[in-house]
Structure formats: structure tokens, C-alpha cells
Tab-separated table of C-alpha atoms in Angstrom:
chain	number	residue	atom	x	y	z
G	2	MET	CA	57.147	12.316	-7.806
G	3	PRO	CA	56.242	13.573	-11.340
G	4	ASP	CA	53.523	11.314	-13.563
G	5	GLY	CA	54.566	12.067	-17.130
G	6	ARG	CA	53.474	14.816	-18.938
G	7	PHE	CA	49.912	14.621	-19.291
G	8	ALA	CA	47.585	18.180	-19.802
G	9	VAL	CA	45.029	19.467	-17.789
G	10	LEU	CA	42.726	22.795	-19.119
G	11	ILE	CA	41.893	24.163	-15.441
G	12	VAL	CA	38.745	26.516	-16.392
G	13	GLU	CA	37.393	28.889	-13.377
G	14	ASP	CA	36.513	32.053	-12.564
G	15	ASP	CA	38.160	32.038	-8.755
G	16	VAL	CA	41.728	32.598	-9.128
G	17	LEU	CA	42.467	31.339	-5.554
G	18	ILE	CA	40.218	28.310	-6.817
G	19	ARG	CA	41.874	28.228	-10.399
G	20	PHE	CA	45.685	28.542	-8.308
G	21	ALA	CA	45.119	25.650	-6.173
G	22	LEU	CA	44.197	23.662	-8.821
G	23	ALA	CA	46.645	24.864	-11.037
G	24	ASP	CA	49.455	23.511	-7.922
G	25	ALA	CA	48.047	20.377	-7.177
G	26	PHE	CA	48.766	19.414	-11.245
G	27	ASN	CA	51.647	21.439	-11.282
G	28	ASP	CA	52.851	19.011	-8.103
G	29	ARG	CA	52.514	15.926	-10.023
G	30	GLY	CA	54.463	17.360	-13.021
G	31	TRP	CA	51.778	18.020	-15.498
G	32	ASP	CA	51.381	20.644	-17.726
G	33	VAL	CA	48.399	23.148	-17.118
G	34	THR	CA	46.778	25.685	-18.889
G	35	GLU	CA	44.594	28.223	-17.153
G	36	ALA	CA	41.341	29.898	-18.311
G	37	SER	CA	39.056	32.481	-16.277
G	38	ASN	CA	35.903	31.496	-18.344
G	39	ALA	CA	34.448	29.269	-21.409
G	40	LEU	CA	35.244	31.253	-24.191
G	41	GLU	CA	39.339	31.294	-23.166
G	42	ALA	CA	38.586	27.235	-22.593
G	43	ILE	CA	37.426	27.036	-26.313
G	44	ALA	CA	39.921	28.970	-27.783
G	45	ALA	CA	42.229	27.269	-25.518
G	46	LEU	CA	41.578	23.851	-26.984
G	47	GLY	CA	40.839	25.250	-30.107
G	48	GLY	CA	45.144	26.027	-30.856
G	49	SER	CA	47.905	23.283	-31.371
G	50	HIS	CA	47.518	21.934	-27.881
G	51	GLN	CA	45.912	18.680	-27.179
G	52	PHE	CA	44.778	18.090	-23.795
G	53	ASP	CA	44.621	15.324	-21.200
G	54	VAL	CA	42.128	16.745	-18.714
G	55	LEU	CA	39.047	19.822	-18.282
G	56	VAL	CA	38.341	20.234	-15.155
G	57	THR	CA	35.905	23.321	-15.211
G	58	ASP	CA	33.556	25.076	-12.772
G	59	VAL	CA	30.122	25.854	-14.212
G	60	ASP	CA	28.786	29.115	-13.443
G	61	MET	CA	31.660	31.695	-14.865
G	62	PRO	CA	31.000	35.179	-16.840
G	63	GLY	CA	30.263	35.152	-20.143
G	64	PRO	CA	28.076	33.538	-22.852
G	65	LEU	CA	28.659	30.241	-22.025
G	66	ASN	CA	29.127	27.986	-18.535
G	67	GLY	CA	30.858	25.349	-17.763
G	68	LEU	CA	27.915	22.464	-18.439
G	69	HIS	CA	28.239	23.777	-22.124
G	70	LEU	CA	32.040	23.734	-22.487
G	71	ALA	CA	32.229	20.130	-20.621
G	72	ALA	CA	29.198	18.855	-23.416
G	73	MET	CA	31.115	20.218	-26.379
G	74	ALA	CA	34.613	19.388	-25.015
G	75	ALA	CA	33.003	15.371	-24.347
G	76	GLN	CA	31.827	15.681	-27.790
G	77	LEU	CA	34.695	16.959	-30.222
G	78	PHE	CA	37.753	15.419	-27.976
G	79	PRO	CA	35.825	11.935	-26.567
G	80	ARG	CA	39.860	11.156	-25.383
G	81	MET	CA	39.852	13.283	-23.299
G	82	SER	CA	38.822	13.167	-19.284
G	83	VAL	CA	36.415	16.127	-18.920
G	84	ALA	CA	35.065	17.202	-15.405
G	85	VAL	CA	32.458	19.399	-13.814
G	86	SER	CA	33.018	20.978	-10.381
G	87	SER	CA	30.039	23.465	-8.615
G	88	CYS	CA	28.636	23.780	-5.577
G	89	GLN	CA	25.334	22.558	-6.939
G	90	HIS	CA	24.887	19.226	-6.650
G	91	GLU	CA	21.982	18.619	-8.435
G	92	ILE	CA	23.909	19.577	-11.445
G	93	GLU	CA	25.408	15.810	-11.794
G	94	ALA	CA	22.195	14.094	-12.586
G	95	GLN	CA	22.035	16.570	-16.020
G	96	LEU	CA	25.672	15.456	-17.084
G	97	SER	CA	26.166	12.871	-19.623
G	98	ALA	CA	28.136	9.391	-18.137
G	99	GLU	CA	31.698	10.705	-19.798
G	100	VAL	CA	31.855	13.509	-17.786
G	101	SER	CA	32.802	13.210	-14.260
G	102	PHE	CA	30.905	15.562	-11.225
G	103	PHE	CA	33.023	17.029	-7.705
G	104	PRO	CA	31.048	19.052	-5.435
G	105	LYS	CA	32.979	22.052	-4.077
G	106	PRO	CA	34.402	22.277	-2.122
G	107	ALA	CA	36.466	19.500	-3.640
G	108	SER	CA	39.934	19.382	-2.710
G	109	PRO	CA	42.202	19.952	-5.656
G	110	ASP	CA	44.664	17.308	-4.647
G	111	GLU	CA	41.762	15.251	-4.507
G	112	ILE	CA	40.443	16.330	-8.322
G	113	ALA	CA	44.324	15.550	-9.578
G	114	GLN	CA	44.846	12.407	-8.016
G	115	TYR	CA	41.303	11.122	-9.634
G	116	PHE	CA	42.846	12.016	-12.836
G	117	ARG	CA	46.198	10.696	-12.144
G	118	ASP	CA	44.720	7.452	-10.947
G	119	ARG	CA	42.684	7.688	-13.945
G	120	LEU	CA	44.876	8.250	-16.876
G	121	ARG	CA	47.523	5.945	-15.313
G	122	THR	CA	45.131	3.176	-15.391
G	123	ALA	CA	43.747	3.732	-18.747
G	124	ASN	CA	47.662	3.430	-20.046
G	125	ASP	CA	49.236	0.847	-18.258
G	126	PRO	CA	50.515	-1.322	-21.169
G	127	GLN	CA	49.177	-4.669	-18.967
G	128	ARG	CA	46.032	-3.299	-19.118
G	129	LEU	CA	45.977	-2.541	-22.724
G	130	ALA	CA	47.385	-6.334	-23.056
G	131	SER	CA	44.627	-8.082	-21.785
């Protein structure tokens, strides 16, 4: 059952992982935009599309990595949920409280479900009324 029209930006240089994440969010009815590096993601973030979620890998080609991207996105777009995924588990300690961490190999469905629940809770009219 679709969750609504939430929008996610997936930033991952490994095409198979990126496609698996995109499929998990697409299966929930989300609008998915994909980028293969931080510079493509910055271009997407600077466009007219507004994202609810950013999910990024850490190690990617180019001058910026996913940690730089996540820090910038969390600061510039405080309403956007940001997550980093990496095999380097020690990276979690470097992240600000606003950034979620998923150790690889995290299940794409687990990541999509986490944000589905998080955004539903954040947008719950009963929670907002209390």
C-alpha cells in the first residue's frame, strides 16, 4: 500500500545498491530521485524539487563524500530527514544527532520502512494536536 507522495533522494555510486533502495521506496509509492555522487545530489537539492529524505553512501567518487553531503543537507534543510549508510561503522560517532546511520549491508526495505514510520509519525495529526 503506498505511503503518500514523500520524496527521497538516494545518493549511491554502486548502481545495484542504488536500484535496490529506489525499488524499496518506489514500492511504497514514494517519488525517488537518484544520484551517483555528492555533486549530482547537490544539483538535485538546489533544484525546484523538495525532498523529505536524503539517503547517502559515504565513499563516492568526486571531491565530496557522503559525510560532507549529509552535514550540508542537515544544516541547509533542517526539515529533511538525512541518513548515511556505510560499511565503516565507526563513522556513526562522527554524525550529528540529526543524521541517522545504517550500517551496510542494511536492507533497503529496512531503510524505507524506517523513514516511512518516521515521516508518518512526524505528520500524524493526532501527534501534532497534542
